[in-house]
């Protein structure tokens, strides 16, 4: 379960979006990625991070370390700033707000320009790795802080 609010989306919103992405991955309409969209590494397991749960298939492939940094940025904004400094200057994550109020504020108020969300998954720019599916599912259903748990399927 996604137990916290994020970008104005409730835990129920987030779970619903995660379910839609999970189904798309299972049915093959979205191909699982193998490269972290933040650091470019190819970890053994890759999860997904969503900014806009109205578009659940726009989730970003992301490694555990980067995913942790994203969600801890509200409590550790300086850590976040240093974390992203050496990464892609044009990366989708560069303009994420560290404002804790954004957790509950409607997405469009925080990101009136449409924010960062666009589909990396359907763009075909990432190599696919079927073996990462199990890890992806574990991330999708993990509470914060993210923990790998064996999915029940
Ligand atoms: Zn990463």
Short mmCIF file of C-alpha atoms and ligand atoms in Angstrom, two decimals, residues 36-41 62-67 83, ligand 1:
data_model
loop_
_atom_site.label_atom_id
_atom_site.label_comp_id
_atom_site.label_asym_id
_atom_site.label_seq_id
_atom_site.Cartn_x
_atom_site.Cartn_y
_atom_site.Cartn_z
CA UNK A 36 17.05 4.14 -13.33
CA UNK A 37 15.69 7.36 -14.83
CA UNK A 38 17.57 9.42 -12.25
CA UNK A 39 21.06 7.99 -11.87
CA UNK A 40 21.24 5.85 -15.00
CA UNK A 41 22.36 2.78 -13.15
CA UNK A 62 13.77 4.28 -10.54
CA UNK A 63 16.27 2.50 -8.34
CA UNK A 64 15.77 2.06 -4.64
CA UNK A 65 18.41 4.60 -3.64
CA UNK A 66 16.97 7.38 -5.83
CA UNK A 67 13.44 6.52 -4.78
CA UNK A 83 21.96 14.13 -4.22
ZN1 LIG B 1 18.85 5.65 -9.33
#
